């Protein structure tokens, strides 16, 4: 009995041990499986992350390509819009215009407009085109005139500056020269006269039958040489016209009065003799002439409306300037013979005037001269020739037809 109970206890212990061992084995297997499952889960997560990263990169690249395509498309659309716009404008212009072979009635019908409206629009367009053409022609003409006259004006301005420098030097030495001349005259007891050149033969009787007239005009005075010029004119029974500057009239009041008292014609040449000042506007032109007019009146009691603008009316006197001087009662004179005494400071100007008087078909030559020393030195030669050939030398007046360029 005791042995059976011992065997039962031993069997029971063996079963327990086996059960415990089996349990340990099962637990071990479960742990390995869990580890493998965890590792598998980790690998899977890593793989999934890698895949997700690649997918995100591909998506980013795809988005960038789409953006580039969109920008390219926008540029293309803009480029296409510009010609489309210009085409649209042309179409609009075409719709609002009449074709060469299309009548106004047909065009009005096509554009859903009334015939009077279409005619009015066409007249406006034609008028605008004519105005554009006229302005272009006027501009081209002004440009051509400036090209032709600019060299002459430039030379005159240069000569004018040189003349001013000469006057400064003359003023310095004028007092000593006058004293020397007086002493020389007292010693010799004879008055010196300008030399007379060889003149052509005397004119025929037929030449003397018809009166021939020339008009001698002197610019830029009065000066220290005005009295000498007046003496030469008186010796030939000649009268001249003196276009004077305001400051010079005030500087040489006696010479200004002598011009009026001698029966010559006083006239106006402005104040500044500077193209940059007088030609700023129509008001500056008129203003300088009025100032010179007042200077003459205060000195002599004489008022004149005869004027000559510095360097002549071309190219500086614009149409509105000309209109302004006329509205203010002035009479503008140019010349038809330029002596070039402003350029040639010797007797060459005399030969030039004689040539022009004899060869040009001017009925009444208006000769440009200047109130200066070199002109006075050779003026007697010119007047000798004109007198010998039957020319009368008269002053300008407001009854004569005005000479313009």
Steps between C-alpha positions, in 0.01 A plus 500: 500500500770736593690398188199581275467840663871556442470408135203734458696788654796428269278492196332815602837676540612379158186631341548832672859520378396415148227756514738760634756417230235520233390831636858632494540384143175668400602820674838497321337445164259782570781740581688419181185550302440833668855609428467394137166676477648820648799483264266435209289796606811721521620393153156558358482849656842586362402379155177692512686818600745457210214449257321803639815711461540394137135571431528849653810576291323388182196706589722811558671456164165457331371821661808695385455374143135603507598849621754535219238393249255755641758786478589403144134495411448846653789647296366347184157640569645849561697485177191392315291775659725783368459418130137428570463846650677669208282299262195612695611863477554467127159341466345786698678755279390314194143495627507879556660588166382504144678272254633665181242335274219518756242780496409691812148357479631144499741572784223663707277202446780258592589690819138572601552877479309776331634644174542856644699358791725305264555807281582711806750241622666482158525880481661513843752231401585677175544830683730340758710337226530834317606676820766235566631538144504881524687492831754256354550726197537811717753325722697381197496852355617656828778242525611578145496874562705457817755289311531771234520798734687358799851535345431866416356575842789323674750708302312821579492418872871429495568824317275684744708375794821603324349841431417545869859420592622754244269762648646442844852553365385805305349658811829464683698675229230732358595802713869484408418444130273806493774717647750375242255562214434854619871575526563353156216702347632823648847432364391410151218755482315267268214263576564139404245324279452131415691380195306467175541177299507477125140523388333384178420754230226752564146384435324584175216752467247219467619363832444837667146536364355224723543550874661206673474466876693302759435487873805501726426353844744500792459256793635490859564872550548762603874477561817704503493481117143627444608860452753396234233300315261798515767728351558262209125472436462879505788539254309283249157651577401156622258400773508177699297301749660420836368195690625587849536314830354654816820492711704655216250784460540585869878464475528729194207742534661767281546258212138388542378858477729569199336213310155653548612858438682398180179375338588132532250241615539375859388138547515234773724195541401394854710505815714192563600388149518155658303224329465308826335800670286674241357184343389332824137576415280736303479719812878541523516606133225757540637608839848581363355698208275703730791575732715622209204701370468679834877567515486668158198708596654624824818606318353655184124537545457277193308173505552240225338166422772372262688203647757239400562201725861386565632268225182554299161336525628152402532261674403643839175689433226239534153568350359595842793745549426666164134527586583654838721778359236586238226509763714749696528729200856421394618463140771235463770544235762258369728565201561364150872582472744401774820704476685244717678790669457300823720231342743692277683767695641666191392637159372162378151579627483796258563278196241251626230767528576641155480152347164427664350837411593457132418130459198437721156595375395703802302806404593672825799340675499509882867470601610365839795693650628548855589803707865407553853615421585280201168587334565871545853467361379377159150649483614794290612262222157338488312831494728637227405206278126524575493875438695467176251241373193709568378341823312707754555395861180543702381401848232238562151607606168336582358566151736256330429130442679315779791270407487157668707185460 
